[in-house]
CSV table of C-alpha atoms in Angstrom, one decimal:
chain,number,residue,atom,x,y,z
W,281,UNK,CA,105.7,107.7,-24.5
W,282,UNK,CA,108.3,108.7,-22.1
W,283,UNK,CA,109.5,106.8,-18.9
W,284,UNK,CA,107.8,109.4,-16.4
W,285,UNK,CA,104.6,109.3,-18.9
W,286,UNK,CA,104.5,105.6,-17.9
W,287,UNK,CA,105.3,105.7,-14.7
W,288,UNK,CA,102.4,108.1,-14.1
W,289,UNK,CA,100.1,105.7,-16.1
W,290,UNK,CA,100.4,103.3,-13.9
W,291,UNK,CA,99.6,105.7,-11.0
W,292,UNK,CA,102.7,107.8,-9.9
W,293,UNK,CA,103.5,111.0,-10.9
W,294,UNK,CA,106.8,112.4,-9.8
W,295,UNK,CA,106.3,115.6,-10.9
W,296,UNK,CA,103.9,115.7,-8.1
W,297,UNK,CA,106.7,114.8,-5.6
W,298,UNK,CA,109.2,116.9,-6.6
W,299,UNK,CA,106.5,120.0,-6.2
W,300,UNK,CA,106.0,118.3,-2.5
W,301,UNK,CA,109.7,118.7,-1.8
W,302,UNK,CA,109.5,122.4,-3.1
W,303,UNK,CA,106.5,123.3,-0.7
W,304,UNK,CA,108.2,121.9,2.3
W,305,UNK,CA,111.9,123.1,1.5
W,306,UNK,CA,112.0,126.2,3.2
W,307,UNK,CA,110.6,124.2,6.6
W,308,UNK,CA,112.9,121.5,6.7
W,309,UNK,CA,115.8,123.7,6.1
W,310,UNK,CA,114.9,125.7,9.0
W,311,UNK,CA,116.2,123.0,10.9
W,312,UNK,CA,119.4,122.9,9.8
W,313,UNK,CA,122.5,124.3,11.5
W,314,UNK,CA,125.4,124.2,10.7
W,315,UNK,CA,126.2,120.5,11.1
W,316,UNK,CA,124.3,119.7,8.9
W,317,UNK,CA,125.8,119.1,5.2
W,318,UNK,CA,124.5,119.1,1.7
W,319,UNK,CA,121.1,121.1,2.1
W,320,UNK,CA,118.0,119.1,1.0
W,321,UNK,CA,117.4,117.1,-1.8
W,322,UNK,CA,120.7,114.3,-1.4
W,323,UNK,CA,121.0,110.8,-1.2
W,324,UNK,CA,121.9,110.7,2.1
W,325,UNK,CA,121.9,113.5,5.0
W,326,UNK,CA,125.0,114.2,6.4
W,327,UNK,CA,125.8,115.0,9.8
W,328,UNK,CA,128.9,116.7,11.3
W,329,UNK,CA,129.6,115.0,14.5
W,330,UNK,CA,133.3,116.0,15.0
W,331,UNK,CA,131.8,118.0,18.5
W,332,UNK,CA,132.0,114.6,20.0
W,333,UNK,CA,135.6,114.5,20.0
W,334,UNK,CA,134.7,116.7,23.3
W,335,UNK,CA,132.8,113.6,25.1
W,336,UNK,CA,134.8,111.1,26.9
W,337,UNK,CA,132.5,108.8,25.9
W,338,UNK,CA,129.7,109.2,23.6
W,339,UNK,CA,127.1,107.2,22.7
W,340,UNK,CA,124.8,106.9,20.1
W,341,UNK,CA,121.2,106.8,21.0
W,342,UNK,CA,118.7,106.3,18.3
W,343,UNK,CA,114.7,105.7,18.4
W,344,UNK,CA,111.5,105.0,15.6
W,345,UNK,CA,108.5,105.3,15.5
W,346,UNK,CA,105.0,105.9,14.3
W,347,UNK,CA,101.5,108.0,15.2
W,348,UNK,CA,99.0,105.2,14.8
W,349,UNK,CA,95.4,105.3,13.8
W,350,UNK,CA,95.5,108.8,15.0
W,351,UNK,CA,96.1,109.2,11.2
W,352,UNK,CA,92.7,108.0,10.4
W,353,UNK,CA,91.2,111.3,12.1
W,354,UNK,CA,93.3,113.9,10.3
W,355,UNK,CA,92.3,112.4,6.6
W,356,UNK,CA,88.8,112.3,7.9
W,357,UNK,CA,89.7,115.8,8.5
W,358,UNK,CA,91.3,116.5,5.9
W,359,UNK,CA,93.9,118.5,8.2
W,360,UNK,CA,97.6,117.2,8.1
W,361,UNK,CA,99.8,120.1,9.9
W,362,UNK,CA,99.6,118.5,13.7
W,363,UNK,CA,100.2,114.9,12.8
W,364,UNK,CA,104.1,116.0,12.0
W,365,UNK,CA,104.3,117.4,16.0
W,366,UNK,CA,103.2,113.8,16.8
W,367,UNK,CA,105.7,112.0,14.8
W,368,UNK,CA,108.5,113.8,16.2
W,369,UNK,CA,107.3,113.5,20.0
W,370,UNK,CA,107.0,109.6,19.5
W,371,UNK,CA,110.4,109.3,18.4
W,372,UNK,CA,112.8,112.1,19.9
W,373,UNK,CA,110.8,112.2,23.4
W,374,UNK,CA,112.0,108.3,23.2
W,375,UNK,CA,115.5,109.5,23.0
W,376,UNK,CA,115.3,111.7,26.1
W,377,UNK,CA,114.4,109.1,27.9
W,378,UNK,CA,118.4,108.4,28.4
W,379,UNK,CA,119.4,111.5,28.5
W,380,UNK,CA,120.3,112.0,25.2
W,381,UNK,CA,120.4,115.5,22.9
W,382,UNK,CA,118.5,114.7,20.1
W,383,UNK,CA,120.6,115.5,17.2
W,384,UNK,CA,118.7,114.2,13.7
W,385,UNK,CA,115.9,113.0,12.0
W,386,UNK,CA,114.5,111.6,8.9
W,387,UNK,CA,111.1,111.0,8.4
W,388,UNK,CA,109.3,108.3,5.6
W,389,UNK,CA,105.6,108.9,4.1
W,390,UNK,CA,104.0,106.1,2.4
W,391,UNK,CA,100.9,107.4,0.9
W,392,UNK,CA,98.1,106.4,-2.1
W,393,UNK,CA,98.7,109.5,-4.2
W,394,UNK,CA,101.2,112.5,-3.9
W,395,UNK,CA,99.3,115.2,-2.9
W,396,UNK,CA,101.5,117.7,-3.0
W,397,UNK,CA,100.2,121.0,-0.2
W,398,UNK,CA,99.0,117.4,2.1
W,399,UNK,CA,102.9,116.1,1.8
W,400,UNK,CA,103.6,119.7,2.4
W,401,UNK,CA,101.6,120.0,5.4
W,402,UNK,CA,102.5,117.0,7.1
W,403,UNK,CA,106.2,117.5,6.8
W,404,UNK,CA,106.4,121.2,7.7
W,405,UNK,CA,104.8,120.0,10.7
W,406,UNK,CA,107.3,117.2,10.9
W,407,UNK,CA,110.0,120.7,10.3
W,408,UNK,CA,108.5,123.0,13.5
W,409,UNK,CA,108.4,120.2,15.9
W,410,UNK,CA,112.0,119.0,14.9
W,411,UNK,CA,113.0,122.9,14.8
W,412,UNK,CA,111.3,123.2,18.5
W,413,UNK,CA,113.4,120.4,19.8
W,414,UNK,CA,116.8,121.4,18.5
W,415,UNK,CA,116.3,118.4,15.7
W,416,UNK,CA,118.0,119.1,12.1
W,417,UNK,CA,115.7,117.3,9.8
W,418,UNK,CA,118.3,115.8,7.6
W,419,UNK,CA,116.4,113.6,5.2
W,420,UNK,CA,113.0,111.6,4.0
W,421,UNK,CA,111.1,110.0,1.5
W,422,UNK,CA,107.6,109.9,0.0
W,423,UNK,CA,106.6,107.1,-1.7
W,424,UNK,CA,103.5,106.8,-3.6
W,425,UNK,CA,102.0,103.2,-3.6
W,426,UNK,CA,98.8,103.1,-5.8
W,427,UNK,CA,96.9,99.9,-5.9
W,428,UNK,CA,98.5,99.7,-2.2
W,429,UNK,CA,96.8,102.0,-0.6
W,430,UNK,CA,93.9,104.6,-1.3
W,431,UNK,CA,94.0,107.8,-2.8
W,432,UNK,CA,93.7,109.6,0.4
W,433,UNK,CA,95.6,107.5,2.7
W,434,UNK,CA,99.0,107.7,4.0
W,435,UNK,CA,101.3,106.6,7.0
W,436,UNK,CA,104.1,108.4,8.5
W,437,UNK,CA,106.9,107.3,10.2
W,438,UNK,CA,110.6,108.6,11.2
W,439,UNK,CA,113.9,107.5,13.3
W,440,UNK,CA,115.9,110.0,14.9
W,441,UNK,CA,119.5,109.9,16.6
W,442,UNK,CA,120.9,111.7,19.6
W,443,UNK,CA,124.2,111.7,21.6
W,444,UNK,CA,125.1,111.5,25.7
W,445,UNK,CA,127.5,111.1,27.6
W,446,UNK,CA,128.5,107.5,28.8
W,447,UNK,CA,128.4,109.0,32.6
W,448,UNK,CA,125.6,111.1,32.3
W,449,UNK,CA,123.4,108.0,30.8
W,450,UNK,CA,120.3,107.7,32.5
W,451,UNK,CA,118.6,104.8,33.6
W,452,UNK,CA,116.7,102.0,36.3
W,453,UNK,CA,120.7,101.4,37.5
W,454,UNK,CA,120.7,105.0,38.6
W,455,UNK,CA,117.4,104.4,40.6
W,456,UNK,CA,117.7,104.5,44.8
W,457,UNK,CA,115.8,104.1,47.7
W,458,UNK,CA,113.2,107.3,48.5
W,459,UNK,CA,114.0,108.4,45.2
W,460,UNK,CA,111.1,110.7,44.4
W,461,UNK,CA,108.5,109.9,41.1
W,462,UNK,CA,107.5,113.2,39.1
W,463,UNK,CA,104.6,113.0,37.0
W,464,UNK,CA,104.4,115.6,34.0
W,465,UNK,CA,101.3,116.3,32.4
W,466,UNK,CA,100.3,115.1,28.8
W,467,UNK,CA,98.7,117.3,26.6
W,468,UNK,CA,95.7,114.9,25.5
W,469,UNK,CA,95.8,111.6,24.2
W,470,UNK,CA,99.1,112.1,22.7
W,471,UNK,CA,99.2,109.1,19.5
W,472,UNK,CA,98.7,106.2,21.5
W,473,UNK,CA,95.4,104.1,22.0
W,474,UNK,CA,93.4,105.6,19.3
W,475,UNK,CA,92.2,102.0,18.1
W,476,UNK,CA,90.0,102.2,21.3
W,477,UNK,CA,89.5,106.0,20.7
W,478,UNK,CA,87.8,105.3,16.9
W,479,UNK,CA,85.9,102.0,18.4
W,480,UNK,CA,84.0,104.0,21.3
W,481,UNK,CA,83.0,106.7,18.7
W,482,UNK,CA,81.6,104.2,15.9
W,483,UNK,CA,79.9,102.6,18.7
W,484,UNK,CA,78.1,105.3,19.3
W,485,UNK,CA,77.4,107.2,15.7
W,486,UNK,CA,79.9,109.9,16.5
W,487,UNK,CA,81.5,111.7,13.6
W,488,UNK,CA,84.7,113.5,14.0
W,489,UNK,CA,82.6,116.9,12.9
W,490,UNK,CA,80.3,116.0,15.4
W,491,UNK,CA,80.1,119.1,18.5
W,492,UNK,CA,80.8,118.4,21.9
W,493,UNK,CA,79.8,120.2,24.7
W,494,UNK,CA,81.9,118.8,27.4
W,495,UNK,CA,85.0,119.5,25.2
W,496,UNK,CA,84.3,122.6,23.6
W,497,UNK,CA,84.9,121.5,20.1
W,498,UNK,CA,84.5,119.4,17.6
W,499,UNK,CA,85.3,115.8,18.2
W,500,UNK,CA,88.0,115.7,15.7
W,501,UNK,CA,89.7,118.7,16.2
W,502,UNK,CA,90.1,117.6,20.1
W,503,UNK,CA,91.4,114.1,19.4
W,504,UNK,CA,93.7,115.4,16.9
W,505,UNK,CA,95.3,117.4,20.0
W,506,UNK,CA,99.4,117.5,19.3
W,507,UNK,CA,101.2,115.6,21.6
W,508,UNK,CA,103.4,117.8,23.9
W,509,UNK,CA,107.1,118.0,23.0
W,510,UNK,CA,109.1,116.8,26.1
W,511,UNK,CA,112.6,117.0,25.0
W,512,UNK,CA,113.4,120.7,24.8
W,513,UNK,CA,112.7,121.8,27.7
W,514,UNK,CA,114.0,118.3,29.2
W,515,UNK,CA,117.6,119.3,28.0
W,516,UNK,CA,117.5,122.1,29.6
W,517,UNK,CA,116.5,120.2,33.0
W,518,UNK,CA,119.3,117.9,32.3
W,519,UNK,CA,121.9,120.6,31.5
W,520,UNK,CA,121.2,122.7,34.5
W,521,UNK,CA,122.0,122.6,38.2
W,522,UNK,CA,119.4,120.0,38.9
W,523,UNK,CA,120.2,117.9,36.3
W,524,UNK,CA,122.0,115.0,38.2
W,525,UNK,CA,119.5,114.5,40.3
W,526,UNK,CA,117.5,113.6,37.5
W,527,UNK,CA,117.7,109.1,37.5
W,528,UNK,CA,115.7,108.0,35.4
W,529,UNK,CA,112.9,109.2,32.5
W,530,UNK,CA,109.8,107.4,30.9
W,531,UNK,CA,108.2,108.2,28.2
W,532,UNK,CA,104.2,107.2,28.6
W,533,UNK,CA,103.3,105.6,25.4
W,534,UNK,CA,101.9,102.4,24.4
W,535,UNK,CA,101.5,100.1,27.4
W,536,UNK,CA,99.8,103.1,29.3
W,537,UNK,CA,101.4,104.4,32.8
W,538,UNK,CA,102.3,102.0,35.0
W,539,UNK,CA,103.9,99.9,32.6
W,540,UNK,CA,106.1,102.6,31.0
W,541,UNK,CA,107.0,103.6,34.9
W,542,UNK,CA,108.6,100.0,35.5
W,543,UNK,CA,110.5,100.2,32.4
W,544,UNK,CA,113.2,102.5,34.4
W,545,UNK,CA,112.8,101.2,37.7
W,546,UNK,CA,115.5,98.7,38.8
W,547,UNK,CA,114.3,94.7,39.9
W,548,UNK,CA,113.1,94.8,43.6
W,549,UNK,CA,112.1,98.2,43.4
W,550,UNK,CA,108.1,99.3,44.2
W,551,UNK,CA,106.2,102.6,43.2
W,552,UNK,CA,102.5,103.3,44.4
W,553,UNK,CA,101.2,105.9,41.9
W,554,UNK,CA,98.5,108.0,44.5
W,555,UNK,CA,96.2,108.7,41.7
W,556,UNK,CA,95.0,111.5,43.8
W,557,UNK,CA,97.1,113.6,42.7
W,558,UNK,CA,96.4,114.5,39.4
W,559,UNK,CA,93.1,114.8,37.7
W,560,UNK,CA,92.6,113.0,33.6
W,561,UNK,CA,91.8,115.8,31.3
W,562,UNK,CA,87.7,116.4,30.1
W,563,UNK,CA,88.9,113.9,27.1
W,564,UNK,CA,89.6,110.8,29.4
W,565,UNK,CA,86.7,111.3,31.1
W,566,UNK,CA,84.1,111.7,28.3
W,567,UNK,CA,85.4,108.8,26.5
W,568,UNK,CA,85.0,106.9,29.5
W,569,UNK,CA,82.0,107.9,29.8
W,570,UNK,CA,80.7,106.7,26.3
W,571,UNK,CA,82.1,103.7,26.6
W,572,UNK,CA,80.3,103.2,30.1
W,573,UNK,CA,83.9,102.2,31.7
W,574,UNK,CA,85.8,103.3,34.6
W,575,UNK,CA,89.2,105.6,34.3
W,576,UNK,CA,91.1,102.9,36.1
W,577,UNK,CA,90.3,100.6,32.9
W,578,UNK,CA,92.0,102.6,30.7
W,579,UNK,CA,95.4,103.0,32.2
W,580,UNK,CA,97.5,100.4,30.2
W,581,UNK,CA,95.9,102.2,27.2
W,582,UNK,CA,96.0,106.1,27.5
W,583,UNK,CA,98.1,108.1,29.7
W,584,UNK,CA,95.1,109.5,31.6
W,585,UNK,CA,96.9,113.2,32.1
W,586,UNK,CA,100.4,111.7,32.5
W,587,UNK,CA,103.2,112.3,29.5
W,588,UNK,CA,106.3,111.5,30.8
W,589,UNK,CA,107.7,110.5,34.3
W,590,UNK,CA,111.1,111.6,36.0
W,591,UNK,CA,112.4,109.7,38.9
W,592,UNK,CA,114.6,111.9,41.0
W,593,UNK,CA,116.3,112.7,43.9
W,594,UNK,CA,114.6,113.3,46.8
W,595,UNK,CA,116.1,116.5,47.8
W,596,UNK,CA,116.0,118.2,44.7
W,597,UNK,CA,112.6,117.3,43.7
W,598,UNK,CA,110.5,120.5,44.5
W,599,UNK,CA,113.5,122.6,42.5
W,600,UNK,CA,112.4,120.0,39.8
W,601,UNK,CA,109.1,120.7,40.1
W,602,UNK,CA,109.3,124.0,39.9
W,603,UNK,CA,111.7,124.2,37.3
W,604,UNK,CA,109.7,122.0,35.1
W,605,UNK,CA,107.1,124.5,35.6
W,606,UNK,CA,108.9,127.4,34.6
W,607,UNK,CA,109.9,125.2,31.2
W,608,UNK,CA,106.1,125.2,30.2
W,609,UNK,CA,105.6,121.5,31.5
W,610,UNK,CA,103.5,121.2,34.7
W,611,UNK,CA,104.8,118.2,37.1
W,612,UNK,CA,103.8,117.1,40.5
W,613,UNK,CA,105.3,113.9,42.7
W,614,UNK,CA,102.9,111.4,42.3
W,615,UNK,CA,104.6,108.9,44.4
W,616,UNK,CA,108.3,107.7,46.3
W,617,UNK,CA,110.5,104.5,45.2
W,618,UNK,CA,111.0,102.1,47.4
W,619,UNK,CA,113.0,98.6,48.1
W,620,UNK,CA,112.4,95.6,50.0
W,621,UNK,CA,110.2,93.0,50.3
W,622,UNK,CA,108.7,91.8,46.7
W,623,UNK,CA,105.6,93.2,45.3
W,624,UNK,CA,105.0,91.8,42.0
W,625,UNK,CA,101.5,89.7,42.6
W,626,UNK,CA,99.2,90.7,39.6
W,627,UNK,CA,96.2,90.4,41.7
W,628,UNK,CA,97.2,93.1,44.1
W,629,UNK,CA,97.2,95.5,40.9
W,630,UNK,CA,101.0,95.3,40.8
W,631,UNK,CA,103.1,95.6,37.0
W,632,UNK,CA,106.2,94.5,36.8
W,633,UNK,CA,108.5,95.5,33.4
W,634,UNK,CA,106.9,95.8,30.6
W,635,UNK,CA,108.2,95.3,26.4
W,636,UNK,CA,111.1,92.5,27.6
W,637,UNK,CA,112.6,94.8,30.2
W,638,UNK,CA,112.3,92.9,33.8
W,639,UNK,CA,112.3,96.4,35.8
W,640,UNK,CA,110.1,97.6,39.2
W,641,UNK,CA,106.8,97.0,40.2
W,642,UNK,CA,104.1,99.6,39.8
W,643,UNK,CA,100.8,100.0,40.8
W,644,UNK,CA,98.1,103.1,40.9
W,645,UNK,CA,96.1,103.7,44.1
W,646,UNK,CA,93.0,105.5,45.7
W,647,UNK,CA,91.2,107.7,43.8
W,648,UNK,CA,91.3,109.7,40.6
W,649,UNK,CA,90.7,113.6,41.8
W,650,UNK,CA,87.5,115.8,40.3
């Protein structure tokens, strides 16, 4: 018997991986321009940086991440080419965040059994979403872990790096008085809070192939939703005229709005979120709905409409608006930062920092609109 004959005896067939690396070839190479060294298939990825010899001060930015239980709904699917989109917008719309270019990425799959067209799937979608935000995919790794995990079950996960300048590096220390708070819209649920999202549904005998009329579709095909890719078009913001106006970013993930908003706001700084100025998408509400709970209850778990923040100058924030707009990402100003007396007493409503980071204070007010 030979080596790989045992190997797949005991429940890992190779041959199976290297036919997933074929299938998704042509998609991760896609990425690659011309920084990029030694094709697909290496050790390591390699990575020309000798462009940074034009930055008086560069520094490396780098971000990981996962997509959560969101993976449960695309096995229960069986439909693997959005959950790639996901991965990448948890970890390179992190990198943004300080203003960095994202400039690589490499992503790991740990799954039951190598399919190959499901490894395929994921990690072409993994390839568009890195190609649509000016990512090379440089690297990965499938590993098979039978007896570990089920046949059908996998996890994803990936790191990425990106590069800014030292004096363009965004942040709460950048933050001012009547500096203006843009919201930007989500595109759903993004990957975050889908523990809750599975629980309200197995409370109440909902299958993801299970119609619904307020959304339009299927319950699983409207939970598995992409998450919108922020960093692309957020480059662009950042290279253009407007872009020093730009502060400070956040990235609404785990830890749900106002949390993720005090992250880049400086200590003895205040926001009031009006949330009358957005309204949560049909999914917020139904969910809410189900679980007989109010919109407000949810906020330190979904992003309720809201996918990213931009804090800004005050002056340039209607060309910010509007330019976001014209990038494909619909913003509004959803409130104004402001300093002075303390406002940090949890039972006016008020968070303060979130994740080890002792930032601003945030709160949401008034009333969602219809």
């Amino acid at each position: 018997m030979s080596a790989n004959s045992s190997y797949a005896a005991a429940g890992v067939d190779t041959r199976a991986g290297d036919l997933a690396v074929e299938l998704m070839k042509e998609a991760v190479a896609a990425t690659h321009g011309p920084n990029v060294l030694g094709g697909v298939g290496g050790f390591a990825g390699l990575f020309d940086l000798s462009f940074v010899k034009d930055y008086e001060r560069p520094l490396l930015a780098t971000s990981t991440d996962g997509v959560g239980t969101k993976i449960a709904i695309a096995q229960a699917l069986d439909k693997h080419d959005t959950i790639g989109q996901d991965l990448v917008g948890m970890v390179v719309d992190d990198i943004i965040v300080v203003g960095a270019k994202p400039l690589f990425m490499t992503d790991y799959i740990a799954c039951g059994k190598v399919v190959p067209e499901r490894i395929a799937s994921i990690v072409t979608g993994i390839a568009r979403a890195c190609a649509d935000t000016g990512t090379a995919l440089v690297g990965g790794e499938t590993a098979e872990h039978p007896g570990l995990m089920g046949a059908d079950d996998y996890d994803v996960a990936g790191a990425a790096v990106g590069v800014v300048e030292g004096d363009r590096l965004l942040g709460a220390e950048r933050v001012v008085d009547g500096d203006v708070v843009i919201a930007i819209e989500s595109s759903g649920l993004h990957s975050n809070g889908f523990s809750l999202v599975r629980h309200i549904l197995n409370g109440k005998g909902i299958g993801y192939t299970d119609a619904s009329a307020e959304l339009g579709t299927t319950w699983g095909e409207a939970l598995l939703e992409p998450t919108r890719l922020y960093t692309g078009p957020l480059v662009q913001l950042l290279a253009g005229a407007n872009g020093t106006a730009v502060h400070s970013l956040s990235h609404v993930t785990g830890g749900g709005i106002a949390a993720n908003l005090a992250r880049v706001l400086p200590i003895g700084s205040r926001v009031e979120l009006d949330r009358a100025t957005w309204s949560p998408a049909p999914v917020f509400r139904v969910l809410n709905e189900l679980a007989g709970t109010m919109l407000e209850s949810t906020e330190g778990t979904w992003n309720l409409g809201i996918g990213f923040f931009a804090v800004v100058e005050a002056s340039a924030a209607p060309a910010i608006i509007a330019e976001l707009g014209t990038l494909g990402l619909p913003a509004w100003q959803a409130g104004t930062v402001a300093f002075g007396d303390a406002a940090t007493a949890a039972a006016d409503g008020w968070e303060q920092g979130a994740k080890g980071v002792d930032g601003g204070a945030v709160r949401l007010i008034g009333s969602y609109a219809g």
